[in-house]
Short mmCIF file of N, CA and C in Angstrom, two decimals:
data_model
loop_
_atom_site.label_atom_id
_atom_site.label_comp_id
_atom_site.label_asym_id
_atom_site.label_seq_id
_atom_site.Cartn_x
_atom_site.Cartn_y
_atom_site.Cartn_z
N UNK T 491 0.84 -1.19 0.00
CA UNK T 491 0.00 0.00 0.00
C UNK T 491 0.88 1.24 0.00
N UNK T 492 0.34 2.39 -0.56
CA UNK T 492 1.12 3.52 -0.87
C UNK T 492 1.26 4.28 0.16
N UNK T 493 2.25 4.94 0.60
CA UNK T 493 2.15 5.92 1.75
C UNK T 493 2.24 7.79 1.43
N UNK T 494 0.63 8.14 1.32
CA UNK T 494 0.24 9.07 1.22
C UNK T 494 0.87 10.41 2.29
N UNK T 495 1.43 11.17 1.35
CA UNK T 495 2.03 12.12 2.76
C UNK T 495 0.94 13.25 2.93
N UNK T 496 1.02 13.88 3.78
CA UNK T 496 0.21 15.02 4.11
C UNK T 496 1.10 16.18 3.84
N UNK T 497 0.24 17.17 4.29
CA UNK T 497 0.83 19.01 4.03
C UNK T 497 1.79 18.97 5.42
N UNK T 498 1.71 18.03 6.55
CA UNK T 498 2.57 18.19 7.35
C UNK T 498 3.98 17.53 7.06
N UNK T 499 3.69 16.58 6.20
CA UNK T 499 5.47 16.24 5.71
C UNK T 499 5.88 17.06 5.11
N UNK T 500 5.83 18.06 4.61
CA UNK T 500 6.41 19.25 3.40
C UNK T 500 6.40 20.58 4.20
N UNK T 501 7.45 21.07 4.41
CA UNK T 501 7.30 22.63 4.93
C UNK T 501 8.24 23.18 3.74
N UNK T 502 7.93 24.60 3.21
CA UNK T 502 8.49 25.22 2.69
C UNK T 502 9.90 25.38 2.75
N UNK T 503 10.85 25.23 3.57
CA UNK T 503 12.38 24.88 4.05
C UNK T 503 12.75 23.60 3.34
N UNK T 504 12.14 23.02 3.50
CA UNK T 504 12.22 21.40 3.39
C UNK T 504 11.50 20.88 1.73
N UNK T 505 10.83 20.44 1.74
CA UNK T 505 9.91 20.39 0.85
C UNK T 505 10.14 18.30 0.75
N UNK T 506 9.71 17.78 -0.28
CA UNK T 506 9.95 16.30 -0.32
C UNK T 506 11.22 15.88 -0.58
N UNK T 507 11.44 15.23 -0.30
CA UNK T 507 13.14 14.43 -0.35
C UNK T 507 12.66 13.20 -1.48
N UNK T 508 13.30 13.14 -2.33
CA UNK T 508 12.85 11.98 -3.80
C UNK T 508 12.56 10.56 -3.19
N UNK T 509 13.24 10.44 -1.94
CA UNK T 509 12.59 9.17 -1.48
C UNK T 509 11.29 9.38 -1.09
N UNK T 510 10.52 10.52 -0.33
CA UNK T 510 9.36 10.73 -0.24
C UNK T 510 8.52 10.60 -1.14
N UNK T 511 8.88 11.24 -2.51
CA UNK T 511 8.55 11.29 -3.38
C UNK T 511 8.11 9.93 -4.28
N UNK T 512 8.95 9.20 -4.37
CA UNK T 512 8.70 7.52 -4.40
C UNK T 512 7.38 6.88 -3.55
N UNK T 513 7.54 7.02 -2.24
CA UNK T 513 7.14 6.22 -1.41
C UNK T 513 5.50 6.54 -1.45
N UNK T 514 5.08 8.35 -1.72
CA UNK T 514 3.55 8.96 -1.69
C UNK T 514 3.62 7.95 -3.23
N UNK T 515 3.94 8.35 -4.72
CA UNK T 515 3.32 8.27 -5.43
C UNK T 515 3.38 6.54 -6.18
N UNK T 516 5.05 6.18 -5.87
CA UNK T 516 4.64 4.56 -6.25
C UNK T 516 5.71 4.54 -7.18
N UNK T 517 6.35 5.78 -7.45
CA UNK T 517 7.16 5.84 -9.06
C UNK T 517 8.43 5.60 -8.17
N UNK T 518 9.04 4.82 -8.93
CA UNK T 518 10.53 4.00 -8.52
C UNK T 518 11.36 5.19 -8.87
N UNK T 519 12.40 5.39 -7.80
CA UNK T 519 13.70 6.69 -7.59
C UNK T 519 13.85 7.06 -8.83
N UNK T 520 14.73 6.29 -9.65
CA UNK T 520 15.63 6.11 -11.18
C UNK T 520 14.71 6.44 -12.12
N UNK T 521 13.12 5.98 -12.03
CA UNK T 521 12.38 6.42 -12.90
C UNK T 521 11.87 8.25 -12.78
N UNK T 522 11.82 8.54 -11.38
CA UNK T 522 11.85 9.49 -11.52
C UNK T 522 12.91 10.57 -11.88
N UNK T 523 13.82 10.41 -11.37
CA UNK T 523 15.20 10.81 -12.58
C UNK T 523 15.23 11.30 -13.59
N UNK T 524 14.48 9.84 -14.13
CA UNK T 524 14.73 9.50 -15.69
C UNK T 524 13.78 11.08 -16.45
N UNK T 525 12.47 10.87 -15.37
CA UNK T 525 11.47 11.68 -15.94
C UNK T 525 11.54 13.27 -15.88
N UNK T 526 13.14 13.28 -15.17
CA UNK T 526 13.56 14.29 -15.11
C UNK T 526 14.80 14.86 -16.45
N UNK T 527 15.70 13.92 -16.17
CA UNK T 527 16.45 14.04 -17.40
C UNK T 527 15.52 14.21 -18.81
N UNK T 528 14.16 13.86 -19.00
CA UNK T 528 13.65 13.47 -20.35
C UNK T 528 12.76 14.97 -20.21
N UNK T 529 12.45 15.44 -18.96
CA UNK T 529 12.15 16.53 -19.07
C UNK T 529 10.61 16.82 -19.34
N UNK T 530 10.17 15.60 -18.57
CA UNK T 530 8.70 15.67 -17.87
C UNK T 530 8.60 16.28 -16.68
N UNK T 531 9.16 16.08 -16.01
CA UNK T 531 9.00 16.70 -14.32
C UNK T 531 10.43 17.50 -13.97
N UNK T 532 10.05 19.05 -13.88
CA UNK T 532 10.89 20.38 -13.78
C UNK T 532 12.18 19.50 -12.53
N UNK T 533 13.07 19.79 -12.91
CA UNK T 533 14.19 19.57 -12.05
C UNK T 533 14.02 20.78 -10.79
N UNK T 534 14.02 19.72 -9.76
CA UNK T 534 13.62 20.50 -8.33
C UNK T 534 14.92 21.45 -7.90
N UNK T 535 14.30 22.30 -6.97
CA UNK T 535 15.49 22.69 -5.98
C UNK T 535 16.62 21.79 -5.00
N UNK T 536 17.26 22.25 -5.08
CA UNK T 536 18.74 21.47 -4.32
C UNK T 536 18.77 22.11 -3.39
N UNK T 537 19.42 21.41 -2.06
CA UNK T 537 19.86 21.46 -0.32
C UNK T 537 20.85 22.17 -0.36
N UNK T 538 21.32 22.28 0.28
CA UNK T 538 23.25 23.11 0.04
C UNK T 538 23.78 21.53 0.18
N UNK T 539 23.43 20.37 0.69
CA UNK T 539 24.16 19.30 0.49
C UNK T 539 23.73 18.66 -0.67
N UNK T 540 23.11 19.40 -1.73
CA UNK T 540 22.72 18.65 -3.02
C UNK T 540 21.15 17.92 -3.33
N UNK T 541 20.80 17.33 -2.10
CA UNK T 541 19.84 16.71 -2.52
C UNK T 541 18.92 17.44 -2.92
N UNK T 542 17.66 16.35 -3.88
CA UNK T 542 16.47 17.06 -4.75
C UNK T 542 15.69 17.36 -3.63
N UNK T 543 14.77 18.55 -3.70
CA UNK T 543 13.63 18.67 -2.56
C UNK T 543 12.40 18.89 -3.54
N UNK T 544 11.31 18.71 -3.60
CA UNK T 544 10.11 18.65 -4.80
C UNK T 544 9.51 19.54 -3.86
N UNK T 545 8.55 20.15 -4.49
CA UNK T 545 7.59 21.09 -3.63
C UNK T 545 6.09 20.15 -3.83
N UNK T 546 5.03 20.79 -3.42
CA UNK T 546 3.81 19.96 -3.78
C UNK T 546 3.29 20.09 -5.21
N UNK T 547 3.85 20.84 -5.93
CA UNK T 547 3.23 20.99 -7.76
C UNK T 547 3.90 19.67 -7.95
N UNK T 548 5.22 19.61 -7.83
CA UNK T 548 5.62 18.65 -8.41
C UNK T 548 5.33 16.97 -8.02
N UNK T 549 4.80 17.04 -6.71
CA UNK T 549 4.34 15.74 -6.57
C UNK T 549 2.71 15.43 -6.61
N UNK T 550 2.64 16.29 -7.52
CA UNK T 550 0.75 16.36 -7.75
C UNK T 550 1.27 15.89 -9.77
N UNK T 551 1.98 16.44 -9.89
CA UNK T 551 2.67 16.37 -10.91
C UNK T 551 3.12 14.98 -11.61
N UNK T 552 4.15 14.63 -10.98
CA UNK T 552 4.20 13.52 -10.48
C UNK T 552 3.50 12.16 -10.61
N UNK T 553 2.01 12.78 -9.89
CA UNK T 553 1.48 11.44 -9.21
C UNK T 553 0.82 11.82 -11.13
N UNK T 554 0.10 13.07 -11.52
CA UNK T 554 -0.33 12.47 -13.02
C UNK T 554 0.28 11.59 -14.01
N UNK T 555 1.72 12.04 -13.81
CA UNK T 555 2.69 11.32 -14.90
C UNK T 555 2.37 9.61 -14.57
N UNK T 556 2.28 9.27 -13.02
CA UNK T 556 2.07 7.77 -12.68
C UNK T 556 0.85 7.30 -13.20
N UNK T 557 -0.51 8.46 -13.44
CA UNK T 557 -1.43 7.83 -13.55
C UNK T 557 -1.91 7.62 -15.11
N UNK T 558 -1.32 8.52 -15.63
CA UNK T 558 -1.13 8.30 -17.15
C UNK T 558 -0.26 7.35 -17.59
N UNK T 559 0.37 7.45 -16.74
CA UNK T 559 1.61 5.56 -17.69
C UNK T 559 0.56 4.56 -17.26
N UNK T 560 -0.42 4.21 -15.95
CA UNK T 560 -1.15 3.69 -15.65
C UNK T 560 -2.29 3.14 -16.82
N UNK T 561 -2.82 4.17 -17.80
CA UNK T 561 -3.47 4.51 -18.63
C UNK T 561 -3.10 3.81 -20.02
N UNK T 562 -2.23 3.66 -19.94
CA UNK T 562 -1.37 3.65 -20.95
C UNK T 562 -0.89 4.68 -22.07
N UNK T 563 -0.85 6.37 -21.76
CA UNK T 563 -0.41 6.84 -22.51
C UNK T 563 1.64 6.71 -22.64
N UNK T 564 1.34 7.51 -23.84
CA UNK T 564 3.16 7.35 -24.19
C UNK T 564 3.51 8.06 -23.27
N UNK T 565 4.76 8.21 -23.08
CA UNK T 565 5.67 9.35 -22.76
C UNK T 565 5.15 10.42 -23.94
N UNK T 566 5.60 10.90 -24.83
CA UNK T 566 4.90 11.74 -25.66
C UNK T 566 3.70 12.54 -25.38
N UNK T 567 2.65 11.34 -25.25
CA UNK T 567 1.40 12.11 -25.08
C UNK T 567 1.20 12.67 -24.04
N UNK T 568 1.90 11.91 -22.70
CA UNK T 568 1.77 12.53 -21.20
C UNK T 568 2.48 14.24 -21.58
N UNK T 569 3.99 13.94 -22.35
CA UNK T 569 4.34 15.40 -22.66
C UNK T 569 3.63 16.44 -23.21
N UNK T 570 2.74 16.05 -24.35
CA UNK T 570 1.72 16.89 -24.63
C UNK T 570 0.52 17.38 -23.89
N UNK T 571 -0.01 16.63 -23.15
CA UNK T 571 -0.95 16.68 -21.79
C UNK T 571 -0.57 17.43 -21.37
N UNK T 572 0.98 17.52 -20.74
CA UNK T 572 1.61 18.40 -19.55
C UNK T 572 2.13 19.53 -20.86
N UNK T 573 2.13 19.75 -21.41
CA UNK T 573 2.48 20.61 -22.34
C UNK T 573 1.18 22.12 -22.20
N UNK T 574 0.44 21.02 -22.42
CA UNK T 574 -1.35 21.99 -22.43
C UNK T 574 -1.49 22.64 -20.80
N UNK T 575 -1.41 21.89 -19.85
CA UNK T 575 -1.76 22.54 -19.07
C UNK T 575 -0.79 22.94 -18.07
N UNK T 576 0.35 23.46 -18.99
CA UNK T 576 1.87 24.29 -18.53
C UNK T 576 1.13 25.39 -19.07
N UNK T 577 0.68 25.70 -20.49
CA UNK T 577 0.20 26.55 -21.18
C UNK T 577 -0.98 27.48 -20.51
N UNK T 578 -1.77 26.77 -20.25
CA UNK T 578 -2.84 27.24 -19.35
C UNK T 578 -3.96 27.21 -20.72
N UNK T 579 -3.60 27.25 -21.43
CA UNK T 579 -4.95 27.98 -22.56
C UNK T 579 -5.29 26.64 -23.57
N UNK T 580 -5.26 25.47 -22.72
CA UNK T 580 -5.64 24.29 -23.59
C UNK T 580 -7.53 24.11 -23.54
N UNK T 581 -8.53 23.56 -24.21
CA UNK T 581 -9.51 23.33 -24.03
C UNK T 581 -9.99 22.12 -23.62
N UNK T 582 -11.14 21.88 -23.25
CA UNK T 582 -11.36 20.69 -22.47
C UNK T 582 -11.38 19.74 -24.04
N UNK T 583 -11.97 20.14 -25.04
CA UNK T 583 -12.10 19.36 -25.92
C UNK T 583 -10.51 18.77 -26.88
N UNK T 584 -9.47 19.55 -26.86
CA UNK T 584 -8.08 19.38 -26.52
C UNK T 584 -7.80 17.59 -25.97
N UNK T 585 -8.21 18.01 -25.27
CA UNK T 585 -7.79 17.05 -23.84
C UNK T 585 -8.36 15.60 -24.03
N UNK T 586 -9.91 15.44 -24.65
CA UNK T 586 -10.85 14.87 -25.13
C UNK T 586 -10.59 14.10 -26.63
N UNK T 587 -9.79 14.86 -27.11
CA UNK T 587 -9.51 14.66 -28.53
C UNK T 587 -8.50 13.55 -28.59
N UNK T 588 -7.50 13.69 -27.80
CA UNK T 588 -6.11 12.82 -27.23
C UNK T 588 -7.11 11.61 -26.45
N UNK T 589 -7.37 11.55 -25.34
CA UNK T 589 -7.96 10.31 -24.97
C UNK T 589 -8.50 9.95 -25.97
N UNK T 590 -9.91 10.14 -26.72
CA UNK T 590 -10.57 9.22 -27.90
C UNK T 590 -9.12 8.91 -28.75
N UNK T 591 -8.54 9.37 -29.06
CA UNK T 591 -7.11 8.72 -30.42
C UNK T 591 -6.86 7.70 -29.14
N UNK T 592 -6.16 7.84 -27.71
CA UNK T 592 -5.46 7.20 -27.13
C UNK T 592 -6.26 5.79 -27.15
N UNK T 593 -7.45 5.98 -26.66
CA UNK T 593 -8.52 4.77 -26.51
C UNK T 593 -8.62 4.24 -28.06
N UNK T 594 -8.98 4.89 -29.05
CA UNK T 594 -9.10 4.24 -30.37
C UNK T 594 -7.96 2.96 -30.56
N UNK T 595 -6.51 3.90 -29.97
CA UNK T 595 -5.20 2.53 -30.50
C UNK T 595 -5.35 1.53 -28.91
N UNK T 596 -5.92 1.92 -27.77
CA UNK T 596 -5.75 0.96 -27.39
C UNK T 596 -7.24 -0.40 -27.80
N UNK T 597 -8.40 -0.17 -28.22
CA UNK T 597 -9.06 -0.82 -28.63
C UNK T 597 -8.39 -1.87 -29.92
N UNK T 598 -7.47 -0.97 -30.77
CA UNK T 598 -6.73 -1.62 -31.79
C UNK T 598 -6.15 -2.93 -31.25
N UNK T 599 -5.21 -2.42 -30.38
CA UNK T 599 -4.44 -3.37 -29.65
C UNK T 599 -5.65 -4.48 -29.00
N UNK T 600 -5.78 -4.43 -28.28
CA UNK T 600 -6.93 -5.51 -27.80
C UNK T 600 -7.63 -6.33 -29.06
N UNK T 601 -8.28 -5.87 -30.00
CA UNK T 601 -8.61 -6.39 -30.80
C UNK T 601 -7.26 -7.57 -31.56
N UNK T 602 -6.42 -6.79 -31.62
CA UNK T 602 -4.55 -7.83 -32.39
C UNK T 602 -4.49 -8.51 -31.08
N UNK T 603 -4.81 -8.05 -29.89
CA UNK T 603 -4.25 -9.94 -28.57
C UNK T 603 -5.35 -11.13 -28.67
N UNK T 604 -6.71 -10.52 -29.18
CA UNK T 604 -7.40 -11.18 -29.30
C UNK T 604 -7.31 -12.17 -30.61
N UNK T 605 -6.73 -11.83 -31.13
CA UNK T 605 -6.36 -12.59 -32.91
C UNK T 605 -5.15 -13.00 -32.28
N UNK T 606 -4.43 -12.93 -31.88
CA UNK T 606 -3.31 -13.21 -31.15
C UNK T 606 -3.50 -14.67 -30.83
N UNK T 607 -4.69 -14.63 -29.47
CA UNK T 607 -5.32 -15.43 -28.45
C UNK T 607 -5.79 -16.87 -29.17
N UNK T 608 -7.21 -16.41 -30.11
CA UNK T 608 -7.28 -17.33 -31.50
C UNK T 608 -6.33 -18.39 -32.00
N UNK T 609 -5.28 -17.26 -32.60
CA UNK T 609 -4.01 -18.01 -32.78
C UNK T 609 -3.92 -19.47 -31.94
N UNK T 610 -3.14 -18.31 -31.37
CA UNK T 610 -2.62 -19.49 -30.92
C UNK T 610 -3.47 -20.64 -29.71
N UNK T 611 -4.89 -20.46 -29.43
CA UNK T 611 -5.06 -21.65 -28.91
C UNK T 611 -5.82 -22.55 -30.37
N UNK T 612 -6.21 -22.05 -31.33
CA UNK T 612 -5.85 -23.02 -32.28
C UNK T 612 -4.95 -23.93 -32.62
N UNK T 613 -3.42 -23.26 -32.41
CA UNK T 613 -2.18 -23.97 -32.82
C UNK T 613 -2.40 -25.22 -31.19
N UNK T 614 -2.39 -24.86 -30.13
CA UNK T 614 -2.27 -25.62 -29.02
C UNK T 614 -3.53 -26.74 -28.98
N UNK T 615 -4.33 -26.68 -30.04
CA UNK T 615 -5.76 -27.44 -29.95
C UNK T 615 -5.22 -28.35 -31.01
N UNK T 616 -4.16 -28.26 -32.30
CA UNK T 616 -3.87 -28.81 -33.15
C UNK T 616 -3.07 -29.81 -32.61
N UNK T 617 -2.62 -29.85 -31.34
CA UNK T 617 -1.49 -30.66 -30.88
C UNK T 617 -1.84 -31.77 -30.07
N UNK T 618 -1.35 -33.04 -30.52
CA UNK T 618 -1.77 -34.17 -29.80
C UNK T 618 -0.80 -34.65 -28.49
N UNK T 619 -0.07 -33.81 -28.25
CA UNK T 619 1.23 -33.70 -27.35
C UNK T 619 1.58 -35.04 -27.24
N UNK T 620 1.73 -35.77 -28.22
CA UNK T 620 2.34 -37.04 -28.26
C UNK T 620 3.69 -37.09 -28.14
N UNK T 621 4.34 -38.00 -27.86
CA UNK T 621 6.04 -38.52 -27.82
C UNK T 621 6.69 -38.98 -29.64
N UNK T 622 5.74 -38.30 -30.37
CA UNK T 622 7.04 -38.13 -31.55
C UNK T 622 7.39 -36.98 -31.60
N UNK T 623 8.71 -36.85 -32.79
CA UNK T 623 8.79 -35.86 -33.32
C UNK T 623 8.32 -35.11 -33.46
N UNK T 624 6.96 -35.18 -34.50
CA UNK T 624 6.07 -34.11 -35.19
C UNK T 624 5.41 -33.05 -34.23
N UNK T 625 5.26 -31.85 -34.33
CA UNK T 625 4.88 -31.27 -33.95
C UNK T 625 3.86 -30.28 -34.79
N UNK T 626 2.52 -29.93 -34.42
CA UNK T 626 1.89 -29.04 -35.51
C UNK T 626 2.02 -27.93 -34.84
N UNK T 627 1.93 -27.40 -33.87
CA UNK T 627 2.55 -26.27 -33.21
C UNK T 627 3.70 -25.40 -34.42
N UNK T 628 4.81 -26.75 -34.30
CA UNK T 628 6.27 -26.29 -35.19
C UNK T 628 6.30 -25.99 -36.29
N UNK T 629 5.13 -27.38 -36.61
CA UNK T 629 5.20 -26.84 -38.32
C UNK T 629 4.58 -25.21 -38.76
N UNK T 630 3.45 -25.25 -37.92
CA UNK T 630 2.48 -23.76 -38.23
C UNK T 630 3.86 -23.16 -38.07
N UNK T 631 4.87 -22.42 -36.94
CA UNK T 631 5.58 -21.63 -36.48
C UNK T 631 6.08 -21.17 -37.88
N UNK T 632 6.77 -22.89 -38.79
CA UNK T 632 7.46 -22.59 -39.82
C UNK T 632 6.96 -22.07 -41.20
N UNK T 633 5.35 -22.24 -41.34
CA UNK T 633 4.85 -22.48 -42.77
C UNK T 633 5.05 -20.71 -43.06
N UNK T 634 4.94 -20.52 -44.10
CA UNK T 634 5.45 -19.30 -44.95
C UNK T 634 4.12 -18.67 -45.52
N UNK T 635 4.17 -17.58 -45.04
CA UNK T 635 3.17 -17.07 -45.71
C UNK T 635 1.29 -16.82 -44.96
N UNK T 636 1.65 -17.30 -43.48
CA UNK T 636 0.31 -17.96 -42.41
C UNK T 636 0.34 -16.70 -42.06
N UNK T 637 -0.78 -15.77 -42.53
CA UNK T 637 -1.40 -14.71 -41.26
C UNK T 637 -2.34 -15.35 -40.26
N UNK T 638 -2.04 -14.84 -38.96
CA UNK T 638 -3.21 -14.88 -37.95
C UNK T 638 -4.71 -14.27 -38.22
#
């Protein structure tokens, strides 16, 4: 279970320490890093001993970037998301327009695991899992030219 911080873990002096930051939203250290180097999430203020301190934008921030990979958007599209409402002047229908495309390819996809699925419990229904050689599994794998 996630450990939700409050307004009392964060004082303005202080602010989140990246392990905090991990632990409220779920996103692994390195990934958040990463999402820093790639230049999703603003590189925080530094300690005089270096470390990152996040304020609360950024771990509200943050927790969207988690809930959109959740979603399955790209990196990309989360950038464009956060792009719009860096901007301030995006529209709701904006916003609306990206989910229906996002949902359209993930329906795509589902539809190809499901032909997928077909597949192959056809190929596994073809098989008498006997102790020869032959395999129809193998042969399908090899024949030339077999769309799913």
């Amino acid at each position: 279970m996630q450990e939700v911080l409050s307004m009392s873990d964060f004082t303005k002096t202080r602010g989140y320490a990246i392990g905090e930051m991990s632990k409220s939203t779920g996103v692994n250290i390195e990934t958040i890093r990463y999402y820093e180097r790639i230049e999703i999430m603003p590189k925080p203020d530094r300690t005089a001993g270096g470390n990152r301190q996040y304020n609360h934008d950024q771990l509200k921030r943050l927790s969207f970037i988690k809930r959109s990979r959740e979603l399955g958007f790209s990196i990309e599209e989360i950038r464009a998301l956060l792009t719009m409402v860096d901007r301030s002047d995006f529209t709701c229908g904006e916003v609306h327009s990206m989910t229906t495309e996002h949902l359209a390819s993930v329906k795509e996809k589902i539809l190809a695991l499901h032909r997928l699925e077909h597949a192959l419990e056809t190929m596994a229904a073809e098989c008498g899992r006997g102790d020869v050689p032959d395999c129809p599994i193998l042969d399908t794998l090899f024949e030339v030219g077999v769309a799913t």
